[in-house]
PDB file of C-alpha atoms and ligand atoms in Angstrom:
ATOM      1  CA  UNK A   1       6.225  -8.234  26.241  1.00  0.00           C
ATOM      2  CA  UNK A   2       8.552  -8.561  23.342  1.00  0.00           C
ATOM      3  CA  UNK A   3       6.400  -5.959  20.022  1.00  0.00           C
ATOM      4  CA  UNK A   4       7.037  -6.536  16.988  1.00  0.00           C
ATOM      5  CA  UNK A   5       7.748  -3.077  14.533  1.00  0.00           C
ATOM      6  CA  UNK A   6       8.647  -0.947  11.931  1.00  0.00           C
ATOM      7  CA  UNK A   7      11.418   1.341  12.224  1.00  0.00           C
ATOM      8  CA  UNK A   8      11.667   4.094   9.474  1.00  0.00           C
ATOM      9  CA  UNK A   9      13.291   7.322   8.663  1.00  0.00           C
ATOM     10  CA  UNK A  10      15.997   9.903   9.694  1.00  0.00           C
ATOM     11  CA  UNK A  11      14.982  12.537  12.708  1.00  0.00           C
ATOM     12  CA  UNK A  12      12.979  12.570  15.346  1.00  0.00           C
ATOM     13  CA  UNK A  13      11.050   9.840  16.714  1.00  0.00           C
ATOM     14  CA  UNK A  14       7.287   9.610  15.656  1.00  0.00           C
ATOM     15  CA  UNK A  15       5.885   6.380  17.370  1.00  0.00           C
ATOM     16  CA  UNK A  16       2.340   5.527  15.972  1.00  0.00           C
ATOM     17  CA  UNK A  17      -0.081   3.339  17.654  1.00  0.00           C
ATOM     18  CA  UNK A  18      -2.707   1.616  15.812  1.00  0.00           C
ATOM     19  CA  UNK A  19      -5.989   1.000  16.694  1.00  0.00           C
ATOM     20  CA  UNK A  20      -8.352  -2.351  17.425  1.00  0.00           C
ATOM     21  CA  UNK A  21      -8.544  -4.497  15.788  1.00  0.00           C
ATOM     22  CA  UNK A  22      -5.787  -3.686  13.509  1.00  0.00           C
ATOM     23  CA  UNK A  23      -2.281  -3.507  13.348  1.00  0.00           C
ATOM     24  CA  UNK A  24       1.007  -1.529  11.773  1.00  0.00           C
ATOM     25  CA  UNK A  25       0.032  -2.012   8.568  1.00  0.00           C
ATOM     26  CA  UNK A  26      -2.955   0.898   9.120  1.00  0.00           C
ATOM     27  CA  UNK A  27       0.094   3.571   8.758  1.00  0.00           C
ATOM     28  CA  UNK A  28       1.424   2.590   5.809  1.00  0.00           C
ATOM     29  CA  UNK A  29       0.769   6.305   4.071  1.00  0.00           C
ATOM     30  CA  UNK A  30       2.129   7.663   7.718  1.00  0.00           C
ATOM     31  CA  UNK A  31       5.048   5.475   7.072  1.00  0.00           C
ATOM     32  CA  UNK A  32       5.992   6.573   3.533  1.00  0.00           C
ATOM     33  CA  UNK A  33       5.165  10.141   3.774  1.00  0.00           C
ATOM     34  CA  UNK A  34       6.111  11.135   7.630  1.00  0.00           C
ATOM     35  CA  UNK A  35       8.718   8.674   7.683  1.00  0.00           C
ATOM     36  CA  UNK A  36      10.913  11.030   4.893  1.00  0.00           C
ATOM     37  CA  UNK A  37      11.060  13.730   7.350  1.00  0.00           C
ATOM     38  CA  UNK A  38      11.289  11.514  11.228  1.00  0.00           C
ATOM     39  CA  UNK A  39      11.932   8.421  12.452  1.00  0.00           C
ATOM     40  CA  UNK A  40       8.410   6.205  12.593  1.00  0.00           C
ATOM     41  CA  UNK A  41       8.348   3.743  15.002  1.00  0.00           C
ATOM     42  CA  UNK A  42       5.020   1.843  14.620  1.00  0.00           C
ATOM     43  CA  UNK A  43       4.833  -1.368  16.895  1.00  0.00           C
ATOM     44  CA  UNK A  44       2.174  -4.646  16.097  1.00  0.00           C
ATOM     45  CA  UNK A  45       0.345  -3.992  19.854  1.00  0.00           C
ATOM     46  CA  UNK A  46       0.125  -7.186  21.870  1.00  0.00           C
ATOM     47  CA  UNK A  47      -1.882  -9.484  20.085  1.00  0.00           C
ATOM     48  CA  UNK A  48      -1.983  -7.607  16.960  1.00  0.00           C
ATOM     49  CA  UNK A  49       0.329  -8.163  13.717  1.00  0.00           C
ATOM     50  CA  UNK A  50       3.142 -10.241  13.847  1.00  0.00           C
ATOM     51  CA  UNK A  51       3.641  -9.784  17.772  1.00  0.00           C
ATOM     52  CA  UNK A  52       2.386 -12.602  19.990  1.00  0.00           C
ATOM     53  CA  UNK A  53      -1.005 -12.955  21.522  1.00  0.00           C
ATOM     54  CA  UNK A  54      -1.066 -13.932  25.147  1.00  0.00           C
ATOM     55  CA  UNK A  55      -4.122 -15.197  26.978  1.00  0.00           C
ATOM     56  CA  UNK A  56      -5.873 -12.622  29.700  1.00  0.00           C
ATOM     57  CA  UNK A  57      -7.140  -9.584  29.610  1.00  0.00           C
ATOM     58  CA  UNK A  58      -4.927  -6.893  28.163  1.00  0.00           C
ATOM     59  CA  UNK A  59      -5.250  -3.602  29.806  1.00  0.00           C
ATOM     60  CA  UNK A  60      -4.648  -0.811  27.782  1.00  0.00           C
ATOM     61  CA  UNK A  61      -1.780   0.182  30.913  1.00  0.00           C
ATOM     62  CA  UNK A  62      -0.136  -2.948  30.089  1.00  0.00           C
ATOM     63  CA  UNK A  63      -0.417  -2.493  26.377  1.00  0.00           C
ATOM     64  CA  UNK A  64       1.396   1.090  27.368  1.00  0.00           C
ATOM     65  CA  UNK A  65       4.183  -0.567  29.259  1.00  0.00           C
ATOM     66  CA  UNK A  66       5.127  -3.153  26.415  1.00  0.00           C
ATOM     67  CA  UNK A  67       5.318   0.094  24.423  1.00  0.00           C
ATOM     68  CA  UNK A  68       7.757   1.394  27.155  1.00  0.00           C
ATOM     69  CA  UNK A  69       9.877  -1.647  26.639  1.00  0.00           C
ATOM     70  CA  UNK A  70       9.867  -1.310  23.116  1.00  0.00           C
ATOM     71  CA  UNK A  71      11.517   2.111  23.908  1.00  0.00           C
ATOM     72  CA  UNK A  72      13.992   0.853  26.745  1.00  0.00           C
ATOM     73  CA  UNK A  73      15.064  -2.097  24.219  1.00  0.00           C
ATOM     74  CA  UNK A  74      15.555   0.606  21.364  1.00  0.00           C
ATOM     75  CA  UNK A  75      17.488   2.774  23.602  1.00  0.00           C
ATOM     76  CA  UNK A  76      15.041   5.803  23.178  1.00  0.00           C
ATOM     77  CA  UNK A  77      15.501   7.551  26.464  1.00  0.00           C
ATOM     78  CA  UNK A  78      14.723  11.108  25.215  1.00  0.00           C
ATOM     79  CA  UNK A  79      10.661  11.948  25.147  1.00  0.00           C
ATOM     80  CA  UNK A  80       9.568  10.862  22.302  1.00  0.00           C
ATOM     81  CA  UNK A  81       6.535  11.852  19.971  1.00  0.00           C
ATOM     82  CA  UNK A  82       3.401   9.516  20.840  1.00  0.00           C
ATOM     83  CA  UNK A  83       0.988   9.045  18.115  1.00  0.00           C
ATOM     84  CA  UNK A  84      -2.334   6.846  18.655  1.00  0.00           C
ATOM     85  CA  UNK A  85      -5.744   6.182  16.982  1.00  0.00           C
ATOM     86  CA  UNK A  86      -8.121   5.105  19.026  1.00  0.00           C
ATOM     87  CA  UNK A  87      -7.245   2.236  21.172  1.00  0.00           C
ATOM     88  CA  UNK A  88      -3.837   3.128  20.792  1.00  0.00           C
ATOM     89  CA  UNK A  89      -4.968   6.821  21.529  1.00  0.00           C
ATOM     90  CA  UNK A  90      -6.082   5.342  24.974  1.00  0.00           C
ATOM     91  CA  UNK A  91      -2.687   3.635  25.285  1.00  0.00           C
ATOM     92  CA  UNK A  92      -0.939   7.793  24.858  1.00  0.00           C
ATOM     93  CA  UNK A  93      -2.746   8.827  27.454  1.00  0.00           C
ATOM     94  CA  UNK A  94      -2.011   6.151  29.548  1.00  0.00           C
ATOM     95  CA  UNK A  95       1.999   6.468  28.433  1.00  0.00           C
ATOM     96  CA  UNK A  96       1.401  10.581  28.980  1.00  0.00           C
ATOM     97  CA  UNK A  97      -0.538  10.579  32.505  1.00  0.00           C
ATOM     98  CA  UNK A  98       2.051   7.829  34.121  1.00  0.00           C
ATOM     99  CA  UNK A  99       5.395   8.175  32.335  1.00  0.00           C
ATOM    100  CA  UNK A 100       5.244  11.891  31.395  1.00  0.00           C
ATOM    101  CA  UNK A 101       8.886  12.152  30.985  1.00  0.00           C
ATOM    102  CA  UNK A 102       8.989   9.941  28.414  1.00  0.00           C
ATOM    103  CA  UNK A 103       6.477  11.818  26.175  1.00  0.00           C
ATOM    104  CA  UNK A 104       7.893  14.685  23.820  1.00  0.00           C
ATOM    105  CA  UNK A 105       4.282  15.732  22.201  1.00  0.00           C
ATOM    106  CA  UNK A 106       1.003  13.952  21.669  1.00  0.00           C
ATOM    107  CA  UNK A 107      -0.824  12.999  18.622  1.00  0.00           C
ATOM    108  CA  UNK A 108      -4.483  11.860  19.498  1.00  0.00           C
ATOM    109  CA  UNK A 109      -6.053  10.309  16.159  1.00  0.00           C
ATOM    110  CA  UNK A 110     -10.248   9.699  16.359  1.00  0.00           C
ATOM    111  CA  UNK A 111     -10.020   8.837  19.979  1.00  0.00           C
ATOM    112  CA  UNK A 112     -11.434   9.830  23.484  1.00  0.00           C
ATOM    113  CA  UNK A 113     -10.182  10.173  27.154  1.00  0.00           C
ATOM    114  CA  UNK A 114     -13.943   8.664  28.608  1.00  0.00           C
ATOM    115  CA  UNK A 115     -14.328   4.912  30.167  1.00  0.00           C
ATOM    116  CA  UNK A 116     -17.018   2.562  28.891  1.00  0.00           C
ATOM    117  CA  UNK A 117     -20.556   3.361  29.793  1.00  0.00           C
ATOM    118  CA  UNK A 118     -21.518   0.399  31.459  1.00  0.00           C
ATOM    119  CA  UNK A 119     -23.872  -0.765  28.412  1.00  0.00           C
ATOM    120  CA  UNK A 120     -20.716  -0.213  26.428  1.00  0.00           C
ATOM    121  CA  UNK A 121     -18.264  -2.737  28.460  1.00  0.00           C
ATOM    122  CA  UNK A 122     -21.076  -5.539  28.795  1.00  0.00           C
ATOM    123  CA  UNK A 123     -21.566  -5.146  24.758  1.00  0.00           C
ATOM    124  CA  UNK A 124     -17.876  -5.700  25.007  1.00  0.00           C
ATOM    125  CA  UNK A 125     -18.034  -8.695  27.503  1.00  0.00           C
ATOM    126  CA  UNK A 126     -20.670  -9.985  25.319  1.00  0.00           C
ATOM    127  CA  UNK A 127     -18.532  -9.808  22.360  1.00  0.00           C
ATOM    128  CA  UNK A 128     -15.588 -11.226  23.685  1.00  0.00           C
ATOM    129  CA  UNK A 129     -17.927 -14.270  24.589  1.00  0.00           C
ATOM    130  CA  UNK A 130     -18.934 -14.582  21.157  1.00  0.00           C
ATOM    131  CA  UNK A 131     -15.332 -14.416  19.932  1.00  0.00           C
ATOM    132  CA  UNK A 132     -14.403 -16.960  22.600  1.00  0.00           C
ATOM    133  CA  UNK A 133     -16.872 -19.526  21.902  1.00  0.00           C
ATOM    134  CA  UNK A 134     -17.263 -19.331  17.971  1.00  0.00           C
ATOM    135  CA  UNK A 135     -13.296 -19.457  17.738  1.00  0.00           C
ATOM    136  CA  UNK A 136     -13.677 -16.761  15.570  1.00  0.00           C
ATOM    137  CA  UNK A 137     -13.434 -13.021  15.058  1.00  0.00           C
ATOM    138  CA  UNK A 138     -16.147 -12.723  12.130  1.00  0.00           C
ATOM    139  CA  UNK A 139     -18.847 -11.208  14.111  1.00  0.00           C
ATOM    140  CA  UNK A 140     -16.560  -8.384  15.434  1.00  0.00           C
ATOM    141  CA  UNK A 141     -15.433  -7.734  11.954  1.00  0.00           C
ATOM    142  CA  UNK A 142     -19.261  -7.720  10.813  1.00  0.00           C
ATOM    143  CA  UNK A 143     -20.205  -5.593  13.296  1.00  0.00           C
ATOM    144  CA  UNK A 144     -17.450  -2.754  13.525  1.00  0.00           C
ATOM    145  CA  UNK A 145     -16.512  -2.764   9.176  1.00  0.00           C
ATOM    146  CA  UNK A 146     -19.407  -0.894   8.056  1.00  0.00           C
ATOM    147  CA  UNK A 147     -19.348   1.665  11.133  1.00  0.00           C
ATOM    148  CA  UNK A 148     -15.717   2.352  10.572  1.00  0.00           C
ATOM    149  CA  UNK A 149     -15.497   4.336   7.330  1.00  0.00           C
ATOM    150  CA  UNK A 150     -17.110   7.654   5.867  1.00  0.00           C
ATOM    151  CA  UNK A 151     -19.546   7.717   2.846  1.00  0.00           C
ATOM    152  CA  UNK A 152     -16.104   8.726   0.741  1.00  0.00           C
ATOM    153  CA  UNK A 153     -14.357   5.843   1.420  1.00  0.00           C
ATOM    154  CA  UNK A 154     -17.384   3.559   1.281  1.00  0.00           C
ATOM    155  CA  UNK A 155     -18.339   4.962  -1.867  1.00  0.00           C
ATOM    156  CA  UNK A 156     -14.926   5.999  -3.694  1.00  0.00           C
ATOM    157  CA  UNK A 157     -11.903   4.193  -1.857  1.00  0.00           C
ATOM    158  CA  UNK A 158     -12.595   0.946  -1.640  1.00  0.00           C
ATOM    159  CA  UNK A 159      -9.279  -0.182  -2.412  1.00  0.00           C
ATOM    160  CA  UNK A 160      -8.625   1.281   1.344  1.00  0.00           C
ATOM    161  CA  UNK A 161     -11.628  -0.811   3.134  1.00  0.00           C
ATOM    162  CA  UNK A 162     -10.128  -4.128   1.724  1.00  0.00           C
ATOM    163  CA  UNK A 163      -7.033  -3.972   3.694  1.00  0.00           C
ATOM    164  CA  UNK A 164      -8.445  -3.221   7.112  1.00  0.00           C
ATOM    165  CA  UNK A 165     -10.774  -6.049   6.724  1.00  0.00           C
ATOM    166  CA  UNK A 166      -7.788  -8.270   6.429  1.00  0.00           C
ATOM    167  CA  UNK A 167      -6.143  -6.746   9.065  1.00  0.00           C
ATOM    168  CA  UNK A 168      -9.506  -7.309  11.736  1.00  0.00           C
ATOM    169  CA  UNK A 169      -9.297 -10.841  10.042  1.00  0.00           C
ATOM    170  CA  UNK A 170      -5.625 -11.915  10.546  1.00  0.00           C
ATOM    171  CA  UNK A 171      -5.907 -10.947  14.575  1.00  0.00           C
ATOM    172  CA  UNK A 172      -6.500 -14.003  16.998  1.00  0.00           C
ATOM    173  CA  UNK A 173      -9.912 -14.348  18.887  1.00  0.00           C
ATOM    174  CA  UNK A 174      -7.713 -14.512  21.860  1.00  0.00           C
ATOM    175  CA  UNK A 175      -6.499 -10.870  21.619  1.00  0.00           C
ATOM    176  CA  UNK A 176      -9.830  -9.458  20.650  1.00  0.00           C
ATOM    177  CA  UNK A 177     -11.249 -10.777  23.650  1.00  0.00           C
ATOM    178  CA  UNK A 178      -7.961  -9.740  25.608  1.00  0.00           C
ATOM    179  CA  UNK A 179      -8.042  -6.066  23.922  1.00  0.00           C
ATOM    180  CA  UNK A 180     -12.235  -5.707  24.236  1.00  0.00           C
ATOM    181  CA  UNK A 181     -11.587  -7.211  27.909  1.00  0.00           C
ATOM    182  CA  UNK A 182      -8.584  -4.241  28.075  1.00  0.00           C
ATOM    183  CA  UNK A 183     -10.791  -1.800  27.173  1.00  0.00           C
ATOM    184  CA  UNK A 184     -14.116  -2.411  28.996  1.00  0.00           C
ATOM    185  CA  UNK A 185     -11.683  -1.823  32.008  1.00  0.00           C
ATOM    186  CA  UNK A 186      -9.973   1.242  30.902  1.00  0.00           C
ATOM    187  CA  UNK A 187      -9.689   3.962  33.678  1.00  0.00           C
ATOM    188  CA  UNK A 188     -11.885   7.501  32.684  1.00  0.00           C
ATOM    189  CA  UNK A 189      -8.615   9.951  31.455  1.00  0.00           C
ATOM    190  CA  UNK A 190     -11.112  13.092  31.556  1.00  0.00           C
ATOM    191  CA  UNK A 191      -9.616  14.254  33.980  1.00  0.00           C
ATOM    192  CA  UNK A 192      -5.782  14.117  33.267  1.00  0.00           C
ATOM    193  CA  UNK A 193      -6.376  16.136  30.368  1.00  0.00           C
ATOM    194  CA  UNK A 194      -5.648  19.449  32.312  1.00  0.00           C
ATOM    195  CA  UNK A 195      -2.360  18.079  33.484  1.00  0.00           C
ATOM    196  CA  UNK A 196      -0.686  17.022  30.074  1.00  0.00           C
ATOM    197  CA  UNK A 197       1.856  19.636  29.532  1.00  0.00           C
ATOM    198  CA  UNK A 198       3.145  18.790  25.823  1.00  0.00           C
ATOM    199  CA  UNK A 199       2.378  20.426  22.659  1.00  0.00           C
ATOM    200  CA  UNK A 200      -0.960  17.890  21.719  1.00  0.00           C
ATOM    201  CA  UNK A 201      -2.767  17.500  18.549  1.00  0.00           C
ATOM    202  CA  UNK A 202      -6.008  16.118  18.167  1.00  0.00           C
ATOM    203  CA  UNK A 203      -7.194  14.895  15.148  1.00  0.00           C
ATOM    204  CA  UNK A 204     -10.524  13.726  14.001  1.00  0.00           C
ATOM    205  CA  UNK A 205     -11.957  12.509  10.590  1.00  0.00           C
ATOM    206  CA  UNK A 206     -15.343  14.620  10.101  1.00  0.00           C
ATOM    207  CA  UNK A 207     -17.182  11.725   9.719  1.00  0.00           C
ATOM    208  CA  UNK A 208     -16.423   9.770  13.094  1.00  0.00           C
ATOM    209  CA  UNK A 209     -19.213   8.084  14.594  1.00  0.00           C
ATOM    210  CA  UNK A 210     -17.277   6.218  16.872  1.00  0.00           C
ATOM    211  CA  UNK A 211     -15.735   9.075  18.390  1.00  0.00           C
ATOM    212  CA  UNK A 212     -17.132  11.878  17.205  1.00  0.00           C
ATOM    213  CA  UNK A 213     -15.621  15.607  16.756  1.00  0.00           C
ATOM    214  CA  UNK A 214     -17.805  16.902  19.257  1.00  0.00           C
ATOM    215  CA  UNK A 215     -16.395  14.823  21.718  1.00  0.00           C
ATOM    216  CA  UNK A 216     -13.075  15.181  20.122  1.00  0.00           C
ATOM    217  CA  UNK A 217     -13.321  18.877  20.004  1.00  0.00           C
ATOM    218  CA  UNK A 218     -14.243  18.950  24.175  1.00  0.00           C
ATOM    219  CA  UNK A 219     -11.131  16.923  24.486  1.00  0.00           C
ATOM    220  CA  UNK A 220      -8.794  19.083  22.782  1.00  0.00           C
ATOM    221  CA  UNK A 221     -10.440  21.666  24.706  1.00  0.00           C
ATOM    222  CA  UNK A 222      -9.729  20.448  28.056  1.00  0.00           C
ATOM    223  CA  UNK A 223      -6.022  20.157  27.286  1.00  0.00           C
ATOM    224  CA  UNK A 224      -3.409  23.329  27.965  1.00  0.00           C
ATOM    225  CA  UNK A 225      -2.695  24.382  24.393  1.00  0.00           C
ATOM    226  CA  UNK A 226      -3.805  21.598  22.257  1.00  0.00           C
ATOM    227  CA  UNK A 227      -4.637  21.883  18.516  1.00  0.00           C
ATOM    228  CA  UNK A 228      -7.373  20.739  16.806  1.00  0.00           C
ATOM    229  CA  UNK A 229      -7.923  19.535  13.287  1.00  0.00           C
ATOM    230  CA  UNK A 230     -11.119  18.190  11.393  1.00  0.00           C
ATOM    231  CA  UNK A 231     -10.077  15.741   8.491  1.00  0.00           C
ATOM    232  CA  UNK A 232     -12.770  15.783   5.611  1.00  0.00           C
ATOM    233  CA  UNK A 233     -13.809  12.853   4.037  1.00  0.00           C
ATOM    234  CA  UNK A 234     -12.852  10.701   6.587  1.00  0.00           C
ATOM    235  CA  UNK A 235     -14.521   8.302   9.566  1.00  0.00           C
ATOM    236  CA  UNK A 236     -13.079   6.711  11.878  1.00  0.00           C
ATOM    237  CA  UNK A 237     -10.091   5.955  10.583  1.00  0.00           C
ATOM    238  CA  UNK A 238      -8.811   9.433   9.174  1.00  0.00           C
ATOM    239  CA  UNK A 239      -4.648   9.020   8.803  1.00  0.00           C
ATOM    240  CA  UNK A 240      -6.194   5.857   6.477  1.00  0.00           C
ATOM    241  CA  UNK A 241      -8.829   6.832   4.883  1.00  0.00           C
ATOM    242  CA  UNK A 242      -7.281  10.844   3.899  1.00  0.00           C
ATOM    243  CA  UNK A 243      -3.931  10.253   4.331  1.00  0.00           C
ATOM    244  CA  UNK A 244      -2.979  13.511   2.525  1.00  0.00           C
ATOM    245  CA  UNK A 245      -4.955  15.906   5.047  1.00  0.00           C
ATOM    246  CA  UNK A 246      -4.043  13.835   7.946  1.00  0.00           C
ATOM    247  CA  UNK A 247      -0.410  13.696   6.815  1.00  0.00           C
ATOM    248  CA  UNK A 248      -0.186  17.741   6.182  1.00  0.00           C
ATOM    249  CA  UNK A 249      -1.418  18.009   9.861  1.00  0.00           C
ATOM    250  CA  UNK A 250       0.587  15.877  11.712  1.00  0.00           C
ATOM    251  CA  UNK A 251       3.564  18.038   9.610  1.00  0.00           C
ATOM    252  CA  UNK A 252       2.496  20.779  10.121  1.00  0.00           C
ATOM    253  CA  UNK A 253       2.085  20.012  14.250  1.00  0.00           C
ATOM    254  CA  UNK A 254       5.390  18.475  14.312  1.00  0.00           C
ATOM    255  CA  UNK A 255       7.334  21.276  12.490  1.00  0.00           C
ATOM    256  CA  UNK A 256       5.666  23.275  15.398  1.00  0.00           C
ATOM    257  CA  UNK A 257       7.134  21.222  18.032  1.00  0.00           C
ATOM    258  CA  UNK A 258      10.258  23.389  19.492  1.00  0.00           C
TER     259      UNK A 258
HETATM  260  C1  MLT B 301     -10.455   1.356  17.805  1.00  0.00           C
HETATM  261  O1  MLT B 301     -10.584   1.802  16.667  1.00  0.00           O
HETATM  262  O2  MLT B 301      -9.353   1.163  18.324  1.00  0.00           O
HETATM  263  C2  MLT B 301     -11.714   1.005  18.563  1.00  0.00           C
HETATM  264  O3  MLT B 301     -12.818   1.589  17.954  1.00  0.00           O
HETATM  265  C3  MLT B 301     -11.592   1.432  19.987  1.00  0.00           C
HETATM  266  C4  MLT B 301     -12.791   1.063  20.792  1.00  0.00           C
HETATM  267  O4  MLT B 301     -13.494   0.103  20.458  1.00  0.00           O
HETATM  268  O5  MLT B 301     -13.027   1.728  21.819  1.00  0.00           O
END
């Protein structure tokens, strides 16, 4: 399906995918500061932003195939860099394990390679009921805002909380449910770490609860070469939350890249 995106900057391509239940906007600072040096591709995910929101369940594979399109329209047959945070770090791995040519280096932002536990999918299901039969997305929001952000941003950045709120807001119950639906169903990646053969960097903010640095760290771990950086002052959503230190890492990674 047909994403909508931003297309920024000279160099190579960078393409950053956001996370649920969000949308381009979340790489804004990316966008400004990464975008003077490469060329930032950040699609609107199905469902998400300005690009439509079809009924069904959106698996994060098909999620990684519009993203393939959006590469085949924009003639972009060289690998590319593939940036994602969290749901869209499930959607790199997808891209990375079944279109491996395609895939220049990997950026892995507060995400993991595990499936759902089970209790984790049926809290999903459950949710997507909810979403389904109130017509509305409020008790997603309610439920993921406060977990989302570290003590720093809670108690000093504010001004950074407000726009993710609107972001969770502005997406359609139907895509929620589709993208909760997508990811309850998402495949375990555990074990396709050992066979990704690009440079990788995972990042984490230190304050993730959702996915945690330990887990993040195991990940990193389990791939050939990977780096690894901790960003302080951060949650969940680290590029957003510390843009500077997440900024200076993904630099520094991708003035690594040969
Ligand atoms: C996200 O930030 O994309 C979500 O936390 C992913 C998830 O719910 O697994």
């Amino acid at each position: 399906m047909l994403l909508d995106f931003d297309d920024d900057g000279p160099g190579p391509v960078v393409i950053l995918l956001h996370g649920f239940p969000l949308n381009r906007s979340m790489w804004k600072a990316q966008m400004a500061k990464i975008g003077s040096l490469y060329r930032v591709i950040a699609p609107d995910l199905r469902g998400h932003g300005h690009t439509a929101a079809p009924d069904g369940v959106y698996s994060i594979d098909a999620m990684a195939d519009d993203v393939l399109d959006l590469l085949n329209a924009l003639q972009l047959k060289e690998p590319v860099v593939i940036g994602g945070l969290s749901m869209g770090g499930y959607i790199a791995l997808s891209l990375v394990a079944r279109h491996p040519e395609r895939v220049r280096a990997l950026i892995l932002m507060d995400t993991r390679a595990g499936a759902d536990s089970t209790e984790a999918a049926l809290g999903r299901e459950e949710m997507a009921k909810q979403v389904e039969t109130t017509r509305s997305t409020a008790s997603v929001v309610q439920a993921m805002l406060p977990k989302l952000f570290s003590e720093t941003t809670r108690n000093f950045h504010s001004d950074r909380i407000v726009p993710v709120r609107h972001m969770m807001e502005k997406t359609p119950a139907r895509a929620v449910a589709g993208a909760l639906r997508g990811m309850a169903a998402r495949p375990d990646r555990t074990g396709d770490l050992a066979r990704i053969q690009v440079p990788t960097l995972v990042l984490v903010g230190a304050d993730d609860t959702i996915t945690p640095p330990a887990e993040a760290r195991a990940m990193a771990q389990a791939i050939p070469g990977a780096q690894f950086e901790i960003i302080p002052n951060a949650g969940h959503l680290a590029p957003l939350e510390n843009p500077a230190a997440s900024n200076a890492a993904i630099l520094r990674f991708l003035s690594s890249l040969p």
